[in-house]
């Protein structure tokens, strides 16, 4: 059994809270690795494909405002 399969099997046996915590930690690890790899290498960024993302969001989004709006919806 591969290491990936072992880890996946163990993750499936965690509680929901533990799975969420694991997801957050893994996301941070991947985000840090991506940031480290792309830091200082702007020539590797896909500048040509930026137009593809235009229109993805209707306008600039203030992250804090968006988060507060979501929390208000949850409370309703």
PDB file of N, CA and C in Angstrom:
ATOM      1  N   UNK A   1       0.853  -1.183   0.000  1.00  0.00           N
ATOM      2  CA  UNK A   1       0.000   0.000   0.000  1.00  0.00           C
ATOM      3  C   UNK A   1       0.891   1.236   0.000  1.00  0.00           C
ATOM      4  N   UNK A   2       0.601   2.168  -0.864  1.00  0.00           N
ATOM      5  CA  UNK A   2       1.420   3.373  -0.970  1.00  0.00           C
ATOM      6  C   UNK A   2       1.176   4.299   0.218  1.00  0.00           C
ATOM      7  N   UNK A   3       2.092   5.207   0.420  1.00  0.00           N
ATOM      8  CA  UNK A   3       1.964   6.176   1.502  1.00  0.00           C
ATOM      9  C   UNK A   3       0.687   6.998   1.329  1.00  0.00           C
ATOM     10  N   UNK A   4       0.402   7.417   0.084  1.00  0.00           N
ATOM     11  CA  UNK A   4      -0.808   8.199  -0.191  1.00  0.00           C
ATOM     12  C   UNK A   4      -2.049   7.429   0.245  1.00  0.00           C
ATOM     13  N   UNK A   5      -2.120   6.163  -0.115  1.00  0.00           N
ATOM     14  CA  UNK A   5      -3.279   5.341   0.247  1.00  0.00           C
ATOM     15  C   UNK A   5      -3.414   5.203   1.755  1.00  0.00           C
ATOM     16  N   UNK A   6      -2.296   5.047   2.438  1.00  0.00           N
ATOM     17  CA  UNK A   6      -2.327   4.941   3.895  1.00  0.00           C
ATOM     18  C   UNK A   6      -2.857   6.229   4.522  1.00  0.00           C
ATOM     19  N   UNK A   7      -2.333   7.360   4.055  1.00  0.00           N
ATOM     20  CA  UNK A   7      -2.761   8.646   4.598  1.00  0.00           C
ATOM     21  C   UNK A   7      -4.235   8.884   4.310  1.00  0.00           C
ATOM     22  N   UNK A   8      -4.674   8.575   3.096  1.00  0.00           N
ATOM     23  CA  UNK A   8      -6.077   8.749   2.737  1.00  0.00           C
ATOM     24  C   UNK A   8      -6.973   7.882   3.616  1.00  0.00           C
ATOM     25  N   UNK A   9      -6.564   6.648   3.832  1.00  0.00           N
ATOM     26  CA  UNK A   9      -7.338   5.745   4.682  1.00  0.00           C
ATOM     27  C   UNK A   9      -7.431   6.285   6.108  1.00  0.00           C
ATOM     28  N   UNK A  10      -6.323   6.807   6.615  1.00  0.00           N
ATOM     29  CA  UNK A  10      -6.329   7.361   7.970  1.00  0.00           C
ATOM     30  C   UNK A  10      -7.199   8.621   8.028  1.00  0.00           C
ATOM     31  N   UNK A  11      -7.143   9.447   6.994  1.00  0.00           N
ATOM     32  CA  UNK A  11      -7.935  10.676   6.972  1.00  0.00           C
ATOM     33  C   UNK A  11      -9.432  10.360   6.965  1.00  0.00           C
ATOM     34  N   UNK A  12      -9.810   9.287   6.311  1.00  0.00           N
ATOM     35  CA  UNK A  12     -11.225   8.911   6.255  1.00  0.00           C
ATOM     36  C   UNK A  12     -11.747   8.467   7.617  1.00  0.00           C
ATOM     37  N   UNK A  13     -10.847   8.068   8.495  1.00  0.00           N
ATOM     38  CA  UNK A  13     -11.246   7.629   9.829  1.00  0.00           C
ATOM     39  C   UNK A  13     -11.273   8.757  10.852  1.00  0.00           C
ATOM     40  N   UNK A  14     -10.907   9.969  10.448  1.00  0.00           N
ATOM     41  CA  UNK A  14     -10.922  11.110  11.356  1.00  0.00           C
ATOM     42  C   UNK A  14     -12.338  11.640  11.517  1.00  0.00           C
ATOM     43  N   UNK A  15     -12.546  12.371  12.595  1.00  0.00           N
ATOM     44  CA  UNK A  15     -13.836  13.035  12.778  1.00  0.00           C
ATOM     45  C   UNK A  15     -13.925  14.184  11.782  1.00  0.00           C
ATOM     46  N   UNK A  16     -15.113  14.719  11.609  1.00  0.00           N
ATOM     47  CA  UNK A  16     -15.305  15.837  10.692  1.00  0.00           C
ATOM     48  C   UNK A  16     -14.426  17.018  11.083  1.00  0.00           C
ATOM     49  N   UNK A  17     -14.366  17.312  12.369  1.00  0.00           N
ATOM     50  CA  UNK A  17     -13.545  18.431  12.844  1.00  0.00           C
ATOM     51  C   UNK A  17     -12.070  18.188  12.545  1.00  0.00           C
ATOM     52  N   UNK A  18     -11.609  16.966  12.749  1.00  0.00           N
ATOM     53  CA  UNK A  18     -10.208  16.636  12.468  1.00  0.00           C
ATOM     54  C   UNK A  18      -9.917  16.712  10.968  1.00  0.00           C
ATOM     55  N   UNK A  19     -10.880  16.293  10.144  1.00  0.00           N
ATOM     56  CA  UNK A  19     -10.705  16.382   8.695  1.00  0.00           C
ATOM     57  C   UNK A  19     -10.619  17.839   8.253  1.00  0.00           C
ATOM     58  N   UNK A  20     -11.451  18.699   8.838  1.00  0.00           N
ATOM     59  CA  UNK A  20     -11.410  20.118   8.496  1.00  0.00           C
ATOM     60  C   UNK A  20     -10.080  20.738   8.909  1.00  0.00           C
ATOM     61  N   UNK A  21      -9.596  20.361  10.080  1.00  0.00           N
ATOM     62  CA  UNK A  21      -8.309  20.874  10.549  1.00  0.00           C
ATOM     63  C   UNK A  21      -7.185  20.387   9.636  1.00  0.00           C
ATOM     64  N   UNK A  22      -7.237  19.130   9.240  1.00  0.00           N
ATOM     65  CA  UNK A  22      -6.238  18.575   8.329  1.00  0.00           C
ATOM     66  C   UNK A  22      -6.273  19.294   6.989  1.00  0.00           C
ATOM     67  N   UNK A  23      -7.458  19.566   6.498  1.00  0.00           N
ATOM     68  CA  UNK A  23      -7.608  20.280   5.229  1.00  0.00           C
ATOM     69  C   UNK A  23      -6.975  21.670   5.305  1.00  0.00           C
ATOM     70  N   UNK A  24      -7.200  22.367   6.401  1.00  0.00           N
ATOM     71  CA  UNK A  24      -6.619  23.696   6.577  1.00  0.00           C
ATOM     72  C   UNK A  24      -5.096  23.639   6.597  1.00  0.00           C
ATOM     73  N   UNK A  25      -4.550  22.665   7.305  1.00  0.00           N
ATOM     74  CA  UNK A  25      -3.095  22.538   7.402  1.00  0.00           C
ATOM     75  C   UNK A  25      -2.497  22.170   6.046  1.00  0.00           C
ATOM     76  N   UNK A  26      -3.123  21.230   5.344  1.00  0.00           N
ATOM     77  CA  UNK A  26      -2.626  20.836   4.027  1.00  0.00           C
ATOM     78  C   UNK A  26      -2.722  21.998   3.038  1.00  0.00           C
ATOM     79  N   UNK A  27      -3.799  22.756   3.106  1.00  0.00           N
ATOM     80  CA  UNK A  27      -3.948  23.916   2.226  1.00  0.00           C
ATOM     81  C   UNK A  27      -2.839  24.921   2.474  1.00  0.00           C
ATOM     82  N   UNK A  28      -2.517  25.153   3.733  1.00  0.00           N
ATOM     83  CA  UNK A  28      -1.447  26.091   4.073  1.00  0.00           C
ATOM     84  C   UNK A  28      -0.105  25.581   3.555  1.00  0.00           C
ATOM     85  N   UNK A  29       0.136  24.284   3.683  1.00  0.00           N
ATOM     86  CA  UNK A  29       1.390  23.706   3.185  1.00  0.00           C
ATOM     87  C   UNK A  29       1.529  23.896   1.677  1.00  0.00           C
ATOM     88  N   UNK A  30       0.471  23.606   0.953  1.00  0.00           N
ATOM     89  CA  UNK A  30       0.503  23.741  -0.501  1.00  0.00           C
ATOM     90  C   UNK A  30       0.645  25.207  -0.891  1.00  0.00           C
ATOM     91  N   UNK A  31      -0.099  26.078  -0.223  1.00  0.00           N
ATOM     92  CA  UNK A  31      -0.028  27.508  -0.517  1.00  0.00           C
ATOM     93  C   UNK A  31       1.388  28.035  -0.293  1.00  0.00           C
ATOM     94  N   UNK A  32       2.018  27.616   0.816  1.00  0.00           N
ATOM     95  CA  UNK A  32       3.388  28.044   1.104  1.00  0.00           C
ATOM     96  C   UNK A  32       4.357  27.531   0.051  1.00  0.00           C
ATOM     97  N   UNK A  33       4.172  26.292  -0.378  1.00  0.00           N
ATOM     98  CA  UNK A  33       5.064  25.708  -1.383  1.00  0.00           C
ATOM     99  C   UNK A  33       4.917  26.440  -2.720  1.00  0.00           C
ATOM    100  N   UNK A  34       3.679  26.721  -3.107  1.00  0.00           N
ATOM    101  CA  UNK A  34       3.437  27.432  -4.363  1.00  0.00           C
ATOM    102  C   UNK A  34       4.029  28.827  -4.284  1.00  0.00           C
ATOM    103  N   UNK A  35       3.829  29.499  -3.157  1.00  0.00           N
ATOM    104  CA  UNK A  35       4.368  30.844  -2.977  1.00  0.00           C
ATOM    105  C   UNK A  35       5.883  30.828  -3.064  1.00  0.00           C
ATOM    106  N   UNK A  36       6.510  29.862  -2.431  1.00  0.00           N
ATOM    107  CA  UNK A  36       7.964  29.755  -2.448  1.00  0.00           C
ATOM    108  C   UNK A  36       8.476  29.499  -3.857  1.00  0.00           C
ATOM    109  N   UNK A  37       7.810  28.641  -4.603  1.00  0.00           N
ATOM    110  CA  UNK A  37       8.255  28.300  -5.949  1.00  0.00           C
ATOM    111  C   UNK A  37       8.082  29.450  -6.922  1.00  0.00           C
ATOM    112  N   UNK A  38       7.039  30.248  -6.744  1.00  0.00           N
ATOM    113  CA  UNK A  38       6.776  31.324  -7.698  1.00  0.00           C
ATOM    114  C   UNK A  38       7.350  32.659  -7.254  1.00  0.00           C
ATOM    115  N   UNK A  39       7.851  32.735  -6.032  1.00  0.00           N
ATOM    116  CA  UNK A  39       8.385  33.981  -5.516  1.00  0.00           C
ATOM    117  C   UNK A  39       9.617  34.399  -6.314  1.00  0.00           C
ATOM    118  N   UNK A  40       9.609  35.599  -6.803  1.00  0.00           N
ATOM    119  CA  UNK A  40      10.753  36.105  -7.545  1.00  0.00           C
ATOM    120  C   UNK A  40      10.865  35.577  -8.954  1.00  0.00           C
ATOM    121  N   UNK A  41       9.854  34.893  -9.428  1.00  0.00           N
ATOM    122  CA  UNK A  41       9.916  34.345 -10.787  1.00  0.00           C
ATOM    123  C   UNK A  41       8.684  34.783 -11.571  1.00  0.00           C
ATOM    124  N   UNK A  42       8.506  36.082 -11.679  1.00  0.00           N
ATOM    125  CA  UNK A  42       7.312  36.591 -12.351  1.00  0.00           C
ATOM    126  C   UNK A  42       7.281  36.223 -13.826  1.00  0.00           C
ATOM    127  N   UNK A  43       8.427  35.891 -14.397  1.00  0.00           N
ATOM    128  CA  UNK A  43       8.425  35.497 -15.805  1.00  0.00           C
ATOM    129  C   UNK A  43       7.711  34.171 -16.024  1.00  0.00           C
ATOM    130  N   UNK A  44       7.533  33.387 -14.971  1.00  0.00           N
ATOM    131  CA  UNK A  44       6.833  32.109 -15.093  1.00  0.00           C
ATOM    132  C   UNK A  44       5.327  32.254 -14.965  1.00  0.00           C
ATOM    133  N   UNK A  45       4.847  33.407 -14.520  1.00  0.00           N
ATOM    134  CA  UNK A  45       3.417  33.593 -14.356  1.00  0.00           C
ATOM    135  C   UNK A  45       2.731  33.637 -15.718  1.00  0.00           C
ATOM    136  N   UNK A  46       1.579  33.037 -15.830  1.00  0.00           N
ATOM    137  CA  UNK A  46       0.878  32.981 -17.121  1.00  0.00           C
ATOM    138  C   UNK A  46       0.206  34.300 -17.469  1.00  0.00           C
ATOM    139  N   UNK A  47       0.975  35.291 -17.831  1.00  0.00           N
ATOM    140  CA  UNK A  47       0.435  36.621 -18.144  1.00  0.00           C
ATOM    141  C   UNK A  47      -0.534  36.575 -19.320  1.00  0.00           C
ATOM    142  N   UNK A  48      -0.298  35.700 -20.258  1.00  0.00           N
ATOM    143  CA  UNK A  48      -1.153  35.632 -21.444  1.00  0.00           C
ATOM    144  C   UNK A  48      -2.566  35.196 -21.096  1.00  0.00           C
ATOM    145  N   UNK A  49      -2.708  34.439 -20.039  1.00  0.00           N
ATOM    146  CA  UNK A  49      -4.011  33.876 -19.694  1.00  0.00           C
ATOM    147  C   UNK A  49      -4.814  34.749 -18.740  1.00  0.00           C
ATOM    148  N   UNK A  50      -4.331  35.952 -18.416  1.00  0.00           N
ATOM    149  CA  UNK A  50      -5.072  36.791 -17.481  1.00  0.00           C
ATOM    150  C   UNK A  50      -6.437  37.186 -18.022  1.00  0.00           C
ATOM    151  N   UNK A  51      -6.561  37.349 -19.329  1.00  0.00           N
ATOM    152  CA  UNK A  51      -7.849  37.720 -19.916  1.00  0.00           C
ATOM    153  C   UNK A  51      -8.902  36.651 -19.669  1.00  0.00           C
ATOM    154  N   UNK A  52      -8.457  35.423 -19.536  1.00  0.00           N
ATOM    155  CA  UNK A  52      -9.374  34.321 -19.292  1.00  0.00           C
ATOM    156  C   UNK A  52     -10.126  34.523 -17.984  1.00  0.00           C
ATOM    157  N   UNK A  53      -9.493  35.155 -17.009  1.00  0.00           N
ATOM    158  CA  UNK A  53     -10.109  35.343 -15.705  1.00  0.00           C
ATOM    159  C   UNK A  53     -10.942  36.608 -15.637  1.00  0.00           C
ATOM    160  N   UNK A  54     -10.790  37.485 -16.609  1.00  0.00           N
ATOM    161  CA  UNK A  54     -11.561  38.724 -16.608  1.00  0.00           C
ATOM    162  C   UNK A  54     -13.052  38.374 -16.690  1.00  0.00           C
ATOM    163  N   UNK A  55     -13.833  38.965 -15.823  1.00  0.00           N
ATOM    164  CA  UNK A  55     -15.254  38.672 -15.800  1.00  0.00           C
ATOM    165  C   UNK A  55     -15.612  37.515 -14.891  1.00  0.00           C
ATOM    166  N   UNK A  56     -14.621  36.888 -14.285  1.00  0.00           N
ATOM    167  CA  UNK A  56     -14.899  35.790 -13.364  1.00  0.00           C
ATOM    168  C   UNK A  56     -15.695  36.295 -12.172  1.00  0.00           C
ATOM    169  N   UNK A  57     -15.293  37.456 -11.667  1.00  0.00           N
ATOM    170  CA  UNK A  57     -16.053  38.121 -10.618  1.00  0.00           C
ATOM    171  C   UNK A  57     -16.629  39.404 -11.212  1.00  0.00           C
ATOM    172  N   UNK A  58     -17.827  39.777 -10.828  1.00  0.00           N
ATOM    173  CA  UNK A  58     -18.447  40.952 -11.431  1.00  0.00           C
ATOM    174  C   UNK A  58     -17.720  42.253 -11.104  1.00  0.00           C
ATOM    175  N   UNK A  59     -16.994  42.301  -9.996  1.00  0.00           N
ATOM    176  CA  UNK A  59     -16.275  43.515  -9.590  1.00  0.00           C
ATOM    177  C   UNK A  59     -15.190  43.109  -8.604  1.00  0.00           C
ATOM    178  N   UNK A  60     -14.361  44.081  -8.242  1.00  0.00           N
ATOM    179  CA  UNK A  60     -13.362  43.813  -7.204  1.00  0.00           C
ATOM    180  C   UNK A  60     -14.093  43.489  -5.907  1.00  0.00           C
ATOM    181  N   UNK A  61     -13.587  42.533  -5.175  1.00  0.00           N
ATOM    182  CA  UNK A  61     -14.248  42.096  -3.955  1.00  0.00           C
ATOM    183  C   UNK A  61     -13.356  42.420  -2.763  1.00  0.00           C
ATOM    184  N   UNK A  62     -13.919  43.126  -1.791  1.00  0.00           N
ATOM    185  CA  UNK A  62     -13.221  43.372  -0.537  1.00  0.00           C
ATOM    186  C   UNK A  62     -13.375  42.109   0.309  1.00  0.00           C
ATOM    187  N   UNK A  63     -12.270  41.480   0.634  1.00  0.00           N
ATOM    188  CA  UNK A  63     -12.310  40.182   1.316  1.00  0.00           C
ATOM    189  C   UNK A  63     -13.022  40.265   2.663  1.00  0.00           C
ATOM    190  N   UNK A  64     -12.732  41.292   3.440  1.00  0.00           N
ATOM    191  CA  UNK A  64     -13.363  41.421   4.750  1.00  0.00           C
ATOM    192  C   UNK A  64     -14.867  41.641   4.616  1.00  0.00           C
ATOM    193  N   UNK A  65     -15.251  42.499   3.695  1.00  0.00           N
ATOM    194  CA  UNK A  65     -16.675  42.756   3.470  1.00  0.00           C
ATOM    195  C   UNK A  65     -17.389  41.474   3.029  1.00  0.00           C
ATOM    196  N   UNK A  66     -16.762  40.717   2.147  1.00  0.00           N
ATOM    197  CA  UNK A  66     -17.337  39.464   1.664  1.00  0.00           C
ATOM    198  C   UNK A  66     -17.513  38.484   2.817  1.00  0.00           C
ATOM    199  N   UNK A  67     -16.492  38.389   3.671  1.00  0.00           N
ATOM    200  CA  UNK A  67     -16.555  37.475   4.807  1.00  0.00           C
ATOM    201  C   UNK A  67     -17.682  37.877   5.766  1.00  0.00           C
ATOM    202  N   UNK A  68     -17.788  39.155   6.056  1.00  0.00           N
ATOM    203  CA  UNK A  68     -18.849  39.622   6.951  1.00  0.00           C
ATOM    204  C   UNK A  68     -20.228  39.358   6.359  1.00  0.00           C
ATOM    205  N   UNK A  69     -20.352  39.547   5.050  1.00  0.00           N
ATOM    206  CA  UNK A  69     -21.628  39.288   4.377  1.00  0.00           C
ATOM    207  C   UNK A  69     -22.001  37.809   4.482  1.00  0.00           C
ATOM    208  N   UNK A  70     -21.019  36.925   4.293  1.00  0.00           N
ATOM    209  CA  UNK A  70     -21.284  35.494   4.418  1.00  0.00           C
ATOM    210  C   UNK A  70     -21.742  35.135   5.824  1.00  0.00           C
ATOM    211  N   UNK A  71     -21.070  35.697   6.808  1.00  0.00           N
ATOM    212  CA  UNK A  71     -21.437  35.399   8.192  1.00  0.00           C
ATOM    213  C   UNK A  71     -22.850  35.878   8.512  1.00  0.00           C
ATOM    214  N   UNK A  72     -23.242  37.018   7.950  1.00  0.00           N
ATOM    215  CA  UNK A  72     -24.606  37.509   8.158  1.00  0.00           C
ATOM    216  C   UNK A  72     -25.613  36.535   7.546  1.00  0.00           C
ATOM    217  N   UNK A  73     -25.293  36.005   6.384  1.00  0.00           N
ATOM    218  CA  UNK A  73     -26.193  35.032   5.729  1.00  0.00           C
ATOM    219  C   UNK A  73     -26.310  33.756   6.558  1.00  0.00           C
ATOM    220  N   UNK A  74     -25.224  33.353   7.191  1.00  0.00           N
ATOM    221  CA  UNK A  74     -25.254  32.143   8.016  1.00  0.00           C
ATOM    222  C   UNK A  74     -26.144  32.340   9.230  1.00  0.00           C
ATOM    223  N   UNK A  75     -26.138  33.569   9.781  1.00  0.00           N
ATOM    224  CA  UNK A  75     -26.917  33.849  10.975  1.00  0.00           C
ATOM    225  C   UNK A  75     -28.413  33.927  10.698  1.00  0.00           C
ATOM    226  N   UNK A  76     -28.794  34.138   9.437  1.00  0.00           N
ATOM    227  CA  UNK A  76     -30.221  34.255   9.083  1.00  0.00           C
ATOM    228  C   UNK A  76     -30.938  32.940   9.172  1.00  0.00           C
TER     229      UNK A  76
END
